Amino acid sequence: MTGKEKKGILILVGVVLIALLVVVLVTKGSGDKTKETQGNILKPTENNTEKYATNIEDGTKINNSTEFNKTKRYNNIEFTNIQFTYEEGRSVLLADMKNIGSIKHNAEIVKITILDENNQAIDVLSPVIKDIEPGATEQLNVIISGKDAVNAKDFKIEAK
């Protein structure tokens, strides 16, 4: 065997080993994932003790209060598709904001009060509602760092 043939065989063996390593790593990474759920539906865990929150297998909590998730209105802004979650040290409030009025909504800071079962404030937030043209929809995204406020019954939106 010549030196070139030996070098070629070593290169071929190296490429095969690298390919096998990649296949093993990819297969191992897509194996038993407890975080994956069928059809992107999050599965609740069995040990949920909070009345208005559902614990998900990956550690996320999702607010399940029917009052909290009802469509809300502030002036000509309608809040829909409301989601309130807690994960990794932060609560996140998401909602679609649609200007249902006939004039532009100018940007403003509002007061959002997160309420417990007795309508007592759990937390008070001061997010900005952006400029929203009539008929347009924007996303509300409010993050509460370090606070688990997701076990809330409702929230209200007021002028600040």
PDB file of C-alpha atoms in Angstrom:
ATOM      1  CA  MET A   1       0.000   0.000   0.000  1.00  0.00           C
ATOM      2  CA  THR A   2       1.319   3.409  -0.907  1.00  0.00           C
ATOM      3  CA  GLY A   3       1.327   6.452   1.333  1.00  0.00           C
ATOM      4  CA  LYS A   4      -1.434   8.076  -0.712  1.00  0.00           C
ATOM      5  CA  GLU A   5      -3.675   5.022  -0.322  1.00  0.00           C
ATOM      6  CA  LYS A   6      -3.115   4.915   3.446  1.00  0.00           C
ATOM      7  CA  LYS A   7      -3.890   8.630   3.707  1.00  0.00           C
ATOM      8  CA  GLY A   8      -7.075   8.161   1.651  1.00  0.00           C
ATOM      9  CA  ILE A   9      -8.244   5.264   3.838  1.00  0.00           C
ATOM     10  CA  LEU A  10      -7.570   7.271   7.020  1.00  0.00           C
ATOM     11  CA  ILE A  11      -9.533  10.225   5.670  1.00  0.00           C
ATOM     12  CA  LEU A  12     -12.421   7.930   4.685  1.00  0.00           C
ATOM     13  CA  VAL A  13     -12.439   6.295   8.137  1.00  0.00           C
ATOM     14  CA  GLY A  14     -12.394   9.753   9.778  1.00  0.00           C
ATOM     15  CA  VAL A  15     -15.338  10.963   7.681  1.00  0.00           C
ATOM     16  CA  VAL A  16     -17.333   7.808   8.514  1.00  0.00           C
ATOM     17  CA  LEU A  17     -16.609   8.222  12.241  1.00  0.00           C
ATOM     18  CA  ILE A  18     -17.680  11.867  12.179  1.00  0.00           C
ATOM     19  CA  ALA A  19     -20.879  10.943  10.316  1.00  0.00           C
ATOM     20  CA  LEU A  20     -21.653   8.217  12.871  1.00  0.00           C
ATOM     21  CA  LEU A  21     -21.029  10.630  15.732  1.00  0.00           C
ATOM     22  CA  VAL A  22     -23.396  13.204  14.196  1.00  0.00           C
ATOM     23  CA  VAL A  23     -26.096  10.551  13.680  1.00  0.00           C
ATOM     24  CA  VAL A  24     -25.752   9.343  17.291  1.00  0.00           C
ATOM     25  CA  LEU A  25     -25.944  12.872  18.682  1.00  0.00           C
ATOM     26  CA  VAL A  26     -28.956  13.809  16.552  1.00  0.00           C
ATOM     27  CA  THR A  27     -30.739  10.566  17.419  1.00  0.00           C
ATOM     28  CA  LYS A  28     -29.999  10.979  21.121  1.00  0.00           C
ATOM     29  CA  GLY A  29     -31.193  14.609  21.029  1.00  0.00           C
ATOM     30  CA  SER A  30     -34.506  13.691  19.399  1.00  0.00           C
ATOM     31  CA  GLY A  31     -35.118  10.639  21.558  1.00  0.00           C
ATOM     32  CA  ASP A  32     -37.186  10.672  24.757  1.00  0.00           C
ATOM     33  CA  LYS A  33     -38.120  14.304  25.233  1.00  0.00           C
ATOM     34  CA  THR A  34     -40.523  14.753  28.089  1.00  0.00           C
ATOM     35  CA  LYS A  35     -41.008  18.397  27.121  1.00  0.00           C
ATOM     36  CA  GLU A  36     -42.426  17.515  23.722  1.00  0.00           C
ATOM     37  CA  THR A  37     -46.157  17.145  23.564  1.00  0.00           C
ATOM     38  CA  GLN A  38     -48.402  15.685  20.949  1.00  0.00           C
ATOM     39  CA  GLY A  39     -49.808  18.310  18.603  1.00  0.00           C
ATOM     40  CA  ASN A  40     -48.196  21.182  20.558  1.00  0.00           C
ATOM     41  CA  ILE A  41     -50.761  20.791  23.344  1.00  0.00           C
ATOM     42  CA  LEU A  42     -49.120  21.361  26.696  1.00  0.00           C
ATOM     43  CA  LYS A  43     -49.849  18.600  29.196  1.00  0.00           C
ATOM     44  CA  PRO A  44     -50.659  19.546  32.781  1.00  0.00           C
ATOM     45  CA  THR A  45     -48.937  17.788  35.635  1.00  0.00           C
ATOM     46  CA  GLU A  46     -50.927  16.031  38.329  1.00  0.00           C
ATOM     47  CA  ASN A  47     -49.701  18.030  41.356  1.00  0.00           C
ATOM     48  CA  ASN A  48     -51.387  21.377  40.711  1.00  0.00           C
ATOM     49  CA  THR A  49     -52.426  23.122  43.928  1.00  0.00           C
ATOM     50  CA  GLU A  50     -53.108  26.577  42.525  1.00  0.00           C
ATOM     51  CA  LYS A  51     -56.709  27.409  41.688  1.00  0.00           C
ATOM     52  CA  TYR A  52     -56.075  29.597  38.635  1.00  0.00           C
ATOM     53  CA  ALA A  53     -52.846  28.115  37.276  1.00  0.00           C
ATOM     54  CA  THR A  54     -52.016  24.869  35.534  1.00  0.00           C
ATOM     55  CA  ASN A  55     -48.516  23.443  35.863  1.00  0.00           C
ATOM     56  CA  ILE A  56     -47.053  22.114  32.627  1.00  0.00           C
ATOM     57  CA  GLU A  57     -44.505  19.286  32.417  1.00  0.00           C
ATOM     58  CA  ASP A  58     -41.690  21.651  31.391  1.00  0.00           C
ATOM     59  CA  GLY A  59     -42.138  23.770  34.550  1.00  0.00           C
ATOM     60  CA  THR A  60     -44.243  26.500  32.951  1.00  0.00           C
ATOM     61  CA  LYS A  61     -47.431  27.636  34.686  1.00  0.00           C
ATOM     62  CA  ILE A  62     -50.368  28.884  32.634  1.00  0.00           C
ATOM     63  CA  ASN A  63     -53.222  30.967  33.995  1.00  0.00           C
ATOM     64  CA  ASN A  64     -56.513  29.128  33.443  1.00  0.00           C
ATOM     65  CA  SER A  65     -58.988  31.590  34.971  1.00  0.00           C
ATOM     66  CA  THR A  66     -61.967  32.210  32.699  1.00  0.00           C
ATOM     67  CA  GLU A  67     -62.278  35.754  34.102  1.00  0.00           C
ATOM     68  CA  PHE A  68     -58.630  36.568  33.437  1.00  0.00           C
ATOM     69  CA  ASN A  69     -58.792  35.325  29.870  1.00  0.00           C
ATOM     70  CA  LYS A  70     -62.047  37.092  28.883  1.00  0.00           C
ATOM     71  CA  THR A  71     -61.826  39.864  26.296  1.00  0.00           C
ATOM     72  CA  LYS A  72     -61.069  43.196  28.009  1.00  0.00           C
ATOM     73  CA  ARG A  73     -61.590  46.744  26.811  1.00  0.00           C
ATOM     74  CA  TYR A  74     -59.794  49.991  27.520  1.00  0.00           C
ATOM     75  CA  ASN A  75     -61.180  53.018  25.657  1.00  0.00           C
ATOM     76  CA  ASN A  76     -61.243  51.853  22.001  1.00  0.00           C
ATOM     77  CA  ILE A  77     -58.694  49.093  22.523  1.00  0.00           C
ATOM     78  CA  GLU A  78     -59.914  45.504  22.761  1.00  0.00           C
ATOM     79  CA  PHE A  79     -57.629  42.935  24.414  1.00  0.00           C
ATOM     80  CA  THR A  80     -58.052  39.358  23.140  1.00  0.00           C
ATOM     81  CA  ASN A  81     -56.034  36.120  22.980  1.00  0.00           C
ATOM     82  CA  ILE A  82     -54.852  36.804  26.514  1.00  0.00           C
ATOM     83  CA  GLN A  83     -52.150  34.516  27.887  1.00  0.00           C
ATOM     84  CA  PHE A  84     -50.545  34.774  31.313  1.00  0.00           C
ATOM     85  CA  THR A  85     -47.652  32.426  32.074  1.00  0.00           C
ATOM     86  CA  TYR A  86     -44.824  31.984  34.560  1.00  0.00           C
ATOM     87  CA  GLU A  87     -41.523  30.370  33.644  1.00  0.00           C
ATOM     88  CA  GLU A  88     -37.934  30.611  34.821  1.00  0.00           C
ATOM     89  CA  GLY A  89     -38.416  33.488  37.248  1.00  0.00           C
ATOM     90  CA  ARG A  90     -40.746  35.706  35.262  1.00  0.00           C
ATOM     91  CA  SER A  91     -44.453  36.153  34.651  1.00  0.00           C
ATOM     92  CA  VAL A  92     -45.438  37.162  31.126  1.00  0.00           C
ATOM     93  CA  LEU A  93     -48.745  38.752  30.074  1.00  0.00           C
ATOM     94  CA  LEU A  94     -49.435  38.595  26.334  1.00  0.00           C
ATOM     95  CA  ALA A  95     -52.501  39.859  24.484  1.00  0.00           C
ATOM     96  CA  ASP A  96     -53.600  41.127  21.107  1.00  0.00           C
ATOM     97  CA  MET A  97     -54.644  44.802  21.230  1.00  0.00           C
ATOM     98  CA  LYS A  98     -57.016  45.889  18.487  1.00  0.00           C
ATOM     99  CA  ASN A  99     -58.158  49.451  17.940  1.00  0.00           C
ATOM    100  CA  ILE A 100     -61.895  48.997  17.401  1.00  0.00           C
ATOM    101  CA  GLY A 101     -62.473  52.754  17.226  1.00  0.00           C
ATOM    102  CA  SER A 102     -62.463  55.094  14.252  1.00  0.00           C
ATOM    103  CA  ILE A 103     -59.517  57.254  15.342  1.00  0.00           C
ATOM    104  CA  LYS A 104     -55.869  56.504  16.083  1.00  0.00           C
ATOM    105  CA  HIS A 105     -55.051  55.501  19.653  1.00  0.00           C
ATOM    106  CA  ASN A 106     -52.025  57.499  20.741  1.00  0.00           C
ATOM    107  CA  ALA A 107     -49.333  55.788  22.785  1.00  0.00           C
ATOM    108  CA  GLU A 108     -49.854  55.977  26.536  1.00  0.00           C
ATOM    109  CA  ILE A 109     -48.813  54.366  29.772  1.00  0.00           C
ATOM    110  CA  VAL A 110     -51.671  52.462  31.417  1.00  0.00           C
ATOM    111  CA  LYS A 111     -52.168  50.775  34.763  1.00  0.00           C
ATOM    112  CA  ILE A 112     -52.777  47.015  34.757  1.00  0.00           C
ATOM    113  CA  THR A 113     -53.731  45.547  38.110  1.00  0.00           C
ATOM    114  CA  ILE A 114     -53.404  41.770  38.517  1.00  0.00           C
ATOM    115  CA  LEU A 115     -56.145  40.596  40.925  1.00  0.00           C
ATOM    116  CA  ASP A 116     -56.427  37.608  43.243  1.00  0.00           C
ATOM    117  CA  GLU A 117     -59.535  35.614  44.133  1.00  0.00           C
ATOM    118  CA  ASN A 118     -60.778  38.408  46.444  1.00  0.00           C
ATOM    119  CA  ASN A 119     -60.133  41.175  43.868  1.00  0.00           C
ATOM    120  CA  GLN A 120     -57.079  42.306  45.843  1.00  0.00           C
ATOM    121  CA  ALA A 121     -54.028  43.505  43.897  1.00  0.00           C
ATOM    122  CA  ILE A 122     -51.301  40.919  43.436  1.00  0.00           C
ATOM    123  CA  ASP A 123     -49.249  43.288  41.320  1.00  0.00           C
ATOM    124  CA  VAL A 124     -49.618  46.629  39.531  1.00  0.00           C
ATOM    125  CA  LEU A 125     -47.950  47.122  36.153  1.00  0.00           C
ATOM    126  CA  SER A 126     -47.378  50.199  34.008  1.00  0.00           C
ATOM    127  CA  PRO A 127     -46.963  49.079  30.394  1.00  0.00           C
ATOM    128  CA  VAL A 128     -47.069  51.279  27.321  1.00  0.00           C
ATOM    129  CA  ILE A 129     -49.829  50.815  24.788  1.00  0.00           C
ATOM    130  CA  LYS A 130     -48.339  51.769  21.431  1.00  0.00           C
ATOM    131  CA  ASP A 131     -49.875  53.988  18.766  1.00  0.00           C
ATOM    132  CA  ILE A 132     -52.563  51.873  17.107  1.00  0.00           C
ATOM    133  CA  GLU A 133     -54.328  52.899  13.927  1.00  0.00           C
ATOM    134  CA  PRO A 134     -58.083  52.198  13.578  1.00  0.00           C
ATOM    135  CA  GLY A 135     -58.627  48.515  12.798  1.00  0.00           C
ATOM    136  CA  ALA A 136     -54.977  47.653  13.475  1.00  0.00           C
ATOM    137  CA  THR A 137     -53.793  45.030  15.960  1.00  0.00           C
ATOM    138  CA  GLU A 138     -50.628  45.205  18.055  1.00  0.00           C
ATOM    139  CA  GLN A 139     -49.127  42.838  20.650  1.00  0.00           C
ATOM    140  CA  LEU A 140     -49.062  43.608  24.372  1.00  0.00           C
ATOM    141  CA  ASN A 141     -46.069  41.964  26.043  1.00  0.00           C
ATOM    142  CA  VAL A 142     -45.558  42.682  29.754  1.00  0.00           C
ATOM    143  CA  ILE A 143     -42.856  40.895  31.763  1.00  0.00           C
ATOM    144  CA  ILE A 144     -42.799  40.764  35.560  1.00  0.00           C
ATOM    145  CA  SER A 145     -39.291  39.689  36.570  1.00  0.00           C
ATOM    146  CA  GLY A 146     -38.875  37.488  39.605  1.00  0.00           C
ATOM    147  CA  LYS A 147     -42.544  37.395  40.539  1.00  0.00           C
ATOM    148  CA  ASP A 148     -44.914  34.457  40.159  1.00  0.00           C
ATOM    149  CA  ALA A 149     -48.217  36.289  39.755  1.00  0.00           C
ATOM    150  CA  VAL A 150     -49.810  33.791  37.367  1.00  0.00           C
ATOM    151  CA  ASN A 151     -52.265  32.331  39.920  1.00  0.00           C
ATOM    152  CA  ALA A 152     -54.549  35.347  39.398  1.00  0.00           C
ATOM    153  CA  LYS A 153     -58.319  35.430  38.973  1.00  0.00           C
ATOM    154  CA  ASP A 154     -58.523  38.558  36.817  1.00  0.00           C
ATOM    155  CA  PHE A 155     -56.900  41.833  35.807  1.00  0.00           C
ATOM    156  CA  LYS A 156     -58.112  45.316  35.005  1.00  0.00           C
ATOM    157  CA  ILE A 157     -56.771  48.060  32.749  1.00  0.00           C
ATOM    158  CA  GLU A 158     -57.102  51.719  33.696  1.00  0.00           C
ATOM    159  CA  ALA A 159     -55.635  55.091  32.805  1.00  0.00           C
ATOM    160  CA  LYS A 160     -52.495  55.870  34.754  1.00  0.00           C
TER     161      LYS A 160
END
